[in-house]
PDB file of C-alpha atoms in Angstrom:
ATOM      1  CA  MET A1454      32.346  19.036  -8.246  1.00  0.00           C
ATOM      2  CA  LEU A1455      30.317  21.683  -9.997  1.00  0.00           C
ATOM      3  CA  VAL A1456      30.479  24.979  -8.169  1.00  0.00           C
ATOM      4  CA  LEU A1457      27.623  27.564  -8.830  1.00  0.00           C
ATOM      5  CA  SER A1458      26.997  30.924  -7.391  1.00  0.00           C
ATOM      6  CA  ARG A1459      23.433  31.823  -6.609  1.00  0.00           C
ATOM      7  CA  ARG A1460      21.816  34.734  -4.745  1.00  0.00           C
ATOM      8  CA  SER A1461      18.921  34.546  -2.472  1.00  0.00           C
ATOM      9  CA  ASN A1462      15.648  33.519  -4.368  1.00  0.00           C
ATOM     10  CA  GLU A1463      17.720  32.069  -7.265  1.00  0.00           C
ATOM     11  CA  SER A1464      17.536  28.421  -8.028  1.00  0.00           C
ATOM     12  CA  ILE A1465      19.373  25.571  -9.802  1.00  0.00           C
ATOM     13  CA  VAL A1466      17.634  22.608 -11.582  1.00  0.00           C
ATOM     14  CA  ILE A1467      19.016  19.099 -11.191  1.00  0.00           C
ATOM     15  CA  GLY A1468      17.989  16.434 -13.676  1.00  0.00           C
ATOM     16  CA  GLY A1469      15.075  18.437 -14.976  1.00  0.00           C
ATOM     17  CA  GLU A1470      12.895  17.671 -11.930  1.00  0.00           C
ATOM     18  CA  VAL A1471      14.708  18.792  -8.768  1.00  0.00           C
ATOM     19  CA  VAL A1472      14.765  22.465  -8.022  1.00  0.00           C
ATOM     20  CA  VAL A1473      16.913  23.724  -5.245  1.00  0.00           C
ATOM     21  CA  THR A1474      16.223  27.421  -4.292  1.00  0.00           C
ATOM     22  CA  VAL A1475      18.358  29.658  -2.043  1.00  0.00           C
ATOM     23  CA  LEU A1476      15.775  30.920   0.453  1.00  0.00           C
ATOM     24  CA  GLU A1477      17.971  32.904   2.783  1.00  0.00           C
ATOM     25  CA  ILE A1478      21.649  33.534   3.590  1.00  0.00           C
ATOM     26  CA  ARG A1479      22.343  34.557   7.108  1.00  0.00           C
ATOM     27  CA  GLY A1480      25.997  34.574   8.315  1.00  0.00           C
ATOM     28  CA  ASP A1481      27.599  31.208   7.487  1.00  0.00           C
ATOM     29  CA  GLN A1482      24.282  29.428   7.023  1.00  0.00           C
ATOM     30  CA  VAL A1483      22.166  29.038   3.825  1.00  0.00           C
ATOM     31  CA  ARG A1484      18.525  27.944   3.866  1.00  0.00           C
ATOM     32  CA  LEU A1485      17.604  25.866   0.888  1.00  0.00           C
ATOM     33  CA  GLY A1486      14.244  25.039  -0.541  1.00  0.00           C
ATOM     34  CA  ILE A1487      14.075  21.681  -2.466  1.00  0.00           C
ATOM     35  CA  ASP A1488      11.240  20.753  -4.736  1.00  0.00           C
ATOM     36  CA  ALA A1489      11.602  17.079  -5.824  1.00  0.00           C
ATOM     37  CA  PRO A1490       9.292  14.256  -6.864  1.00  0.00           C
ATOM     38  CA  ARG A1491       8.303  11.919  -3.915  1.00  0.00           C
ATOM     39  CA  SER A1492      10.333   9.203  -5.581  1.00  0.00           C
ATOM     40  CA  VAL A1493      13.608  11.299  -4.882  1.00  0.00           C
ATOM     41  CA  THR A1494      14.838  10.958  -1.296  1.00  0.00           C
ATOM     42  CA  VAL A1495      16.390  14.111   0.058  1.00  0.00           C
ATOM     43  CA  HIS A1496      18.590  14.038   3.206  1.00  0.00           C
ATOM     44  CA  ARG A1497      21.183  16.076   4.854  1.00  0.00           C
ATOM     45  CA  GLU A1498      24.502  14.589   4.185  1.00  0.00           C
ATOM     46  CA  GLU A1499      24.996  13.447   7.885  1.00  0.00           C
ATOM     47  CA  VAL A1500      21.640  11.746   7.892  1.00  0.00           C
ATOM     48  CA  HIS A1501      22.372  10.067   4.621  1.00  0.00           C
ATOM     49  CA  ALA A1502      25.689   8.789   5.856  1.00  0.00           C
ATOM     50  CA  GLU A1503      24.009   7.380   9.010  1.00  0.00           C
ATOM     51  CA  ILE A1504      21.354   5.572   6.949  1.00  0.00           C
ATOM     52  CA  GLN A1505      24.148   4.039   4.779  1.00  0.00           C
ATOM     53  CA  ARG A1506      26.058   2.849   7.851  1.00  0.00           C
ATOM     54  CA  ALA A1507      22.805   1.375   9.373  1.00  0.00           C
ATOM     55  CA  ASN A1508      21.898  -0.370   6.184  1.00  0.00           C
ATOM     56  CA  GLN A1509      25.451  -1.757   5.776  1.00  0.00           C
ATOM     57  CA  SER A1510      25.424  -2.957   9.428  1.00  0.00           C
ATOM     58  CA  ALA A1511      21.997  -4.657   8.935  1.00  0.00           C
ATOM     59  CA  ALA A1512      23.289  -6.434   5.709  1.00  0.00           C
ATOM     60  CA  THR A1513      26.417  -7.842   7.460  1.00  0.00           C
ATOM     61  CA  VAL A1514      26.249 -11.341   8.803  1.00  0.00           C
ATOM     62  CA  ARG A1515      28.555 -12.173  11.644  1.00  0.00           C
ATOM     63  CA  SER A1516      29.508 -15.663  12.446  1.00  0.00           C
ATOM     64  CA  ASP A1517      27.775 -15.525  15.857  1.00  0.00           C
ATOM     65  CA  ASP A1518      24.466 -14.428  14.123  1.00  0.00           C
ATOM     66  CA  LEU A1519      24.014 -17.943  12.613  1.00  0.00           C
ATOM     67  CA  GLY A1520      24.021 -19.623  16.003  1.00  0.00           C
ATOM     68  CA  ARG A1521      21.075 -17.556  17.083  1.00  0.00           C
ATOM     69  CA  LEU A1522      18.852 -18.758  14.297  1.00  0.00           C
ATOM     70  CA  PRO A1523      16.073 -21.132  15.291  1.00  0.00           C
ATOM     71  CA  ARG A1524      16.694 -24.684  14.271  1.00  0.00           C
ATOM     72  CA  ALA A1525      14.350 -26.195  11.765  1.00  0.00           C
ATOM     73  CA  PRO A1526      11.967 -28.785  13.384  1.00  0.00           C
ATOM     74  CA  ARG A1527      13.021 -32.430  12.763  1.00  0.00           C
ATOM     75  CA  PRO A1528      10.718 -34.539  10.681  1.00  0.00           C
ATOM     76  CA  SER A1529       8.577 -36.951  12.783  1.00  0.00           C
TER      77      SER A1529
END
């Protein structure tokens, strides 16, 4: 992990197109401003982890899922 020190109103640039700026430091909280292209998703870590869990759960097929699928109509 890269560790950087920044003061309020100072920024870092990631990949040439994402800018993270320290907006405010209050106690043990830091407010960050993030400028990123619309194609880059930005989430808090806990939200990202929940999205990953939900996607993994949705992509997992359980054996009882197959029994709930509708049967194809028989040719007449």
